[in-house]
CSV table of C-alpha atoms and ligand atoms in Angstrom, one decimal:
chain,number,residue,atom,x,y,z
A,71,UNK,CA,18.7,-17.5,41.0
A,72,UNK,CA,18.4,-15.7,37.7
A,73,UNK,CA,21.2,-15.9,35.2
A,74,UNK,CA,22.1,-14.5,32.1
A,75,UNK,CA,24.4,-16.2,29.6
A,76,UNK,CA,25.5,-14.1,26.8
A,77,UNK,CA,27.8,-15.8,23.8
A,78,UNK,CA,29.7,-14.2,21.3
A,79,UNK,CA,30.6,-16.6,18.8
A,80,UNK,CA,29.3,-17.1,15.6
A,81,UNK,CA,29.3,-21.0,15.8
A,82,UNK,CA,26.8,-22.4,16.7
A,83,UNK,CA,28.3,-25.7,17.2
A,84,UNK,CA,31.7,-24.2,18.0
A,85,UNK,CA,34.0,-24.1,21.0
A,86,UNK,CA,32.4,-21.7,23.2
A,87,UNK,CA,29.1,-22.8,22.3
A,88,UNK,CA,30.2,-26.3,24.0
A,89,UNK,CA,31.3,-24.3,27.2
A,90,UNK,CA,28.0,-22.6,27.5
A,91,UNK,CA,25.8,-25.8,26.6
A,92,UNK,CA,27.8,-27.3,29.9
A,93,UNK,CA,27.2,-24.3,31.8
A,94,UNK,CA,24.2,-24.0,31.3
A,95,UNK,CA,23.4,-27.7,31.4
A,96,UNK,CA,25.0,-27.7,35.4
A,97,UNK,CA,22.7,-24.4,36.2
A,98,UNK,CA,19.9,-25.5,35.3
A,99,UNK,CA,20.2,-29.1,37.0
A,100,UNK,CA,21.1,-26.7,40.2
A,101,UNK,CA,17.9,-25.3,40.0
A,102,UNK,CA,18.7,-22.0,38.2
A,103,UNK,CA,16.7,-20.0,35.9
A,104,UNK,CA,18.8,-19.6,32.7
A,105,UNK,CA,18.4,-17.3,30.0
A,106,UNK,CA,20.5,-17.4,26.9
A,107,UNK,CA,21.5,-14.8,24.7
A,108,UNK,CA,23.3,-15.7,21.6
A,109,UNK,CA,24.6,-12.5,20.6
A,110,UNK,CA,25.8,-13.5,16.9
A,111,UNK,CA,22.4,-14.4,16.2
A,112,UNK,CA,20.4,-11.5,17.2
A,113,UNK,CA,19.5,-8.3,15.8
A,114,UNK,CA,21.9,-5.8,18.0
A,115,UNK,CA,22.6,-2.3,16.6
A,116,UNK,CA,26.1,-0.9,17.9
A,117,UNK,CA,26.2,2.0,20.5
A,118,UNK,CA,25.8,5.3,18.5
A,119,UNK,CA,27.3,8.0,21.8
A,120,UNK,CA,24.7,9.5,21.2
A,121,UNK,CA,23.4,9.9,25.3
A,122,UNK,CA,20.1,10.1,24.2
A,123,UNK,CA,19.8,7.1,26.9
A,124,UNK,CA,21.1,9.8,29.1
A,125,UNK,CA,17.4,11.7,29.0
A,126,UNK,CA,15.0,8.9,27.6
A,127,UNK,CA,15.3,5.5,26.1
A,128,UNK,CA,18.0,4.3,23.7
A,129,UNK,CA,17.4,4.9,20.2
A,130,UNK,CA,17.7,1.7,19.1
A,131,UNK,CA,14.8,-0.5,19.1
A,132,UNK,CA,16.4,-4.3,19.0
A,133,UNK,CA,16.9,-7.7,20.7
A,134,UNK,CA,18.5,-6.0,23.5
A,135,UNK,CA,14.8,-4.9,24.3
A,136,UNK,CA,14.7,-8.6,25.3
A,137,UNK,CA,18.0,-8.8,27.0
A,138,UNK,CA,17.3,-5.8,29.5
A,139,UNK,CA,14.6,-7.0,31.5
A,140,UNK,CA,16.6,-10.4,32.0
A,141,UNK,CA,20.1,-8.8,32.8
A,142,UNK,CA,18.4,-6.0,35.4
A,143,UNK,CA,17.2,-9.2,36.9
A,144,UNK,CA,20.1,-11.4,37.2
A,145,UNK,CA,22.5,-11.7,40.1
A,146,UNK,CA,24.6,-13.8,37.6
A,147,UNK,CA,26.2,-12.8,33.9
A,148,UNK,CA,28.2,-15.0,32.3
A,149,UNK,CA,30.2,-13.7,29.2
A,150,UNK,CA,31.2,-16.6,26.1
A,151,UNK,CA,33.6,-15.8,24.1
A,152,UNK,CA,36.0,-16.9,21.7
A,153,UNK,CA,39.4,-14.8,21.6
A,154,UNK,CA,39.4,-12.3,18.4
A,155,UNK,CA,42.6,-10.7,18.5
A,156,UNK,CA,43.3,-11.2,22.2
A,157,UNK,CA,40.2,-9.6,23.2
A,158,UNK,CA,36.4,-10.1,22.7
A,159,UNK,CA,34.4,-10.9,19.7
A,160,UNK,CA,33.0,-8.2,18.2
A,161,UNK,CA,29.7,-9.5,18.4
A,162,UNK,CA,30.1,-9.6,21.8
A,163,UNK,CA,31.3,-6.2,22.6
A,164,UNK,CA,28.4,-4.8,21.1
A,165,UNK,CA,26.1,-6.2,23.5
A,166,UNK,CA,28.3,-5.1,26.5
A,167,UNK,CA,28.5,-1.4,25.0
A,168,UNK,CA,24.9,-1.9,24.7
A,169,UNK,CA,25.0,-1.9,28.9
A,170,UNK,CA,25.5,2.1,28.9
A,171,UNK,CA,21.9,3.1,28.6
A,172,UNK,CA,21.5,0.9,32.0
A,173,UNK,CA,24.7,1.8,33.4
A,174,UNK,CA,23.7,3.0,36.9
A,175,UNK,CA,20.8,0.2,37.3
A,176,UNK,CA,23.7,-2.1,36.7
A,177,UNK,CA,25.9,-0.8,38.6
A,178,UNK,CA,23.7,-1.2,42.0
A,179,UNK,CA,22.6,-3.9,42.9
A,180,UNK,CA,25.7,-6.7,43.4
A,181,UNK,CA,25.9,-9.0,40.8
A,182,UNK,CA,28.4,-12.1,39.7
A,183,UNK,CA,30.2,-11.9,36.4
A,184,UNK,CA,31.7,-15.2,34.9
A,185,UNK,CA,34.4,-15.2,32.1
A,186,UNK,CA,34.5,-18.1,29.5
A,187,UNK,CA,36.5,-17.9,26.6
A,188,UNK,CA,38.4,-20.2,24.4
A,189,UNK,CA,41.3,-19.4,21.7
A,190,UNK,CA,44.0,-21.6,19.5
A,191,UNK,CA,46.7,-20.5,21.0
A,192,UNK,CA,49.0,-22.0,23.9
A,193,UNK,CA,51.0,-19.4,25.2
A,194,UNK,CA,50.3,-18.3,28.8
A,195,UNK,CA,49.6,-14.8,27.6
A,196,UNK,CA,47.0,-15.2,25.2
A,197,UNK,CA,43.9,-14.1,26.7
A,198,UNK,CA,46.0,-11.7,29.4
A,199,UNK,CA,44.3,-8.5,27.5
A,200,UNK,CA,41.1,-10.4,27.2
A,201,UNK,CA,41.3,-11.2,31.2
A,202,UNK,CA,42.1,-7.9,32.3
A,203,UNK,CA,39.4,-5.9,30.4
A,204,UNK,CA,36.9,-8.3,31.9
A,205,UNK,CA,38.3,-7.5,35.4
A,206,UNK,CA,38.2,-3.8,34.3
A,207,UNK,CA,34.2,-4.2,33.6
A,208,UNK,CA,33.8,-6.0,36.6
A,209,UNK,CA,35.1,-2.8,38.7
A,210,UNK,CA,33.1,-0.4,36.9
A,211,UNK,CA,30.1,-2.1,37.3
A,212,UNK,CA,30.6,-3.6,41.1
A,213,UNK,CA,29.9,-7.1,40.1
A,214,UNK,CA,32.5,-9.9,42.0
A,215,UNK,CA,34.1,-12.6,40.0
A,216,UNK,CA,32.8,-15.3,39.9
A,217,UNK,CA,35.0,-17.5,38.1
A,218,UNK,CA,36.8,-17.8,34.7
A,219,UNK,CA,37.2,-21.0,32.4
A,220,UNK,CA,40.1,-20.0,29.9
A,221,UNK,CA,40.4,-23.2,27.2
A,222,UNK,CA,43.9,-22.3,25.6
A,223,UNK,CA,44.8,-24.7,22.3
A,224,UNK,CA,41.5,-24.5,21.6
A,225,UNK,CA,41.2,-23.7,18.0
A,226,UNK,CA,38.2,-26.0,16.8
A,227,UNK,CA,35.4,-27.9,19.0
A,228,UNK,CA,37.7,-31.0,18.3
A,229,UNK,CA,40.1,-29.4,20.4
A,230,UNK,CA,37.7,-28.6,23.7
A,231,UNK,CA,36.1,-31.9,23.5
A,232,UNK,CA,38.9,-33.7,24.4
A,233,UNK,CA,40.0,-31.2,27.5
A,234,UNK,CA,38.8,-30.5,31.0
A,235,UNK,CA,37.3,-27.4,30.5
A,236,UNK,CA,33.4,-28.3,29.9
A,237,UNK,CA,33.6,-30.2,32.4
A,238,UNK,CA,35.0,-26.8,34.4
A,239,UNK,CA,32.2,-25.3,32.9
A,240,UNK,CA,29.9,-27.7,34.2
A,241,UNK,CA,31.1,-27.4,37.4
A,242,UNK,CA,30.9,-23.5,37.4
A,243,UNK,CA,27.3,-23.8,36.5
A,244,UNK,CA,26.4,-26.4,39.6
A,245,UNK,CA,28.2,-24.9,41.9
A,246,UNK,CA,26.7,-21.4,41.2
A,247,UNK,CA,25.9,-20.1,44.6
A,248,UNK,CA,22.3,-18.9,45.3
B,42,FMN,C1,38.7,-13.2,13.7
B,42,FMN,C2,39.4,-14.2,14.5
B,42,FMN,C3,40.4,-13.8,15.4
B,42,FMN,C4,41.0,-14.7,16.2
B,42,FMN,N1,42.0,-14.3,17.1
B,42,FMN,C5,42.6,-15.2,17.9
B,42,FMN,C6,43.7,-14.7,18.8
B,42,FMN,O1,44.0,-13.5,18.9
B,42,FMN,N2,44.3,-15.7,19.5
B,42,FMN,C7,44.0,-17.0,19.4
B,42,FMN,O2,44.7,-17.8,20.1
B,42,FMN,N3,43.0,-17.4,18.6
B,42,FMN,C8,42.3,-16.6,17.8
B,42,FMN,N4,41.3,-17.0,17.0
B,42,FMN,C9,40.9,-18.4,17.1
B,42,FMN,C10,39.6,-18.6,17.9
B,42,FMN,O3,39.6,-17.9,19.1
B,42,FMN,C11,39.4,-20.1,18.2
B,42,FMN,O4,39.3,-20.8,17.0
B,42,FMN,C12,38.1,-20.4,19.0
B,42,FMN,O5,38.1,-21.7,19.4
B,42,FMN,C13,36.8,-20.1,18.2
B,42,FMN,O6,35.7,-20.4,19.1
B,42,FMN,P1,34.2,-20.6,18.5
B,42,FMN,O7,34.2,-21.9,17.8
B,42,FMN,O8,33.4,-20.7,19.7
B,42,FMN,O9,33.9,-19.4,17.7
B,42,FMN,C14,40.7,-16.1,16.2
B,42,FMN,C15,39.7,-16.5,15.3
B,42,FMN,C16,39.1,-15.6,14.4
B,42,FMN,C17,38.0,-16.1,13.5
């Protein structure tokens, strides 16, 4: 099965980076084809509105002329994350808004969504906004969940090593479904 991984942290080494190395680490033993997409690291121009996608190609020619091809061909998408002000990363959210110029090939063929996200705080609530605009894209674009790792207290790669969620991320990624 093809999957797309797309991160959104600027650390390389970081938290999030750790739960994508493990997911992709269990997809790949399971067979998968896994591309990787480290957002924070590519050249990816924000959306401008302009809907020129609307009656041609996007305007913008950048690494999300890489990422198309891979993401109309997945049946699997996982977003990574670290929580910036209880939503996204920035860096990630340009890459989402990016989706528009493919929104109905997107939207039509059933695909999986996966949420992974990690932030410092503790508190039951902190990712609830994050959580429920990921839901929210899921709906618009008729893709099922298919599963979330959420690593609260999680403020430095210290933090994540000692707790179970690579390992949850591991799991997610061997047990992705064909
Ligand atoms: C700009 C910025 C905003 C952040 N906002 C939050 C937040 O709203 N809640 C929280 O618990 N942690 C927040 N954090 C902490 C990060 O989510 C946390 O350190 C995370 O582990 C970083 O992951 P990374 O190493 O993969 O980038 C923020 C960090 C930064 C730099």
């Amino acid at each position: 099965m093809n999957c797309v991984v797309i991160t959104g942290s600027p650390h390389r080494a970081g938290t999030t980076a750790l739960l994508a190395d493990e997911f992709v680490r269990g997809a790949s033993e399971a067979g998968h084809e896994v591309f990787r997409f480290d957002a924070a690291f590519e050249k990816i121009a924000p959306c401008l509105g302009c809907n020129r996608c609307r009656s041609g190609r996007c305007v913008h020619e950048d690494a999300m002329d890489a990422l198309n091809p891979r993401l109309l061909a997945a049946e699997t998408v996982v977003f990574v994350t670290p929580l910036y002000y209880f939503g996204m990363s920035a860096q990630i959210k340009r890459v989402i808004d990016r989706f528009y110029a493919n929104n109905e090939a997107l939207r039509e063929n059933p695909r999986r969504g996966i949420l992974m996200a990690a932030c410092h705080d503790a508190e039951d609530w902190a990712m609830e906004g994050l959580v429920a605009h990921y839901r929210a894209i899921l709906r618009y674009l008729n893709w099922t969940d298919g599963g979330v790792v959420l690593a609260k207290a999680c403020g430095t790669r210290g933090d994540v090593e000692n707790l179970e969620y690579p390992a949850q991320a591991y799991r997610l990624g061997r047990k992705l479904a064909p």
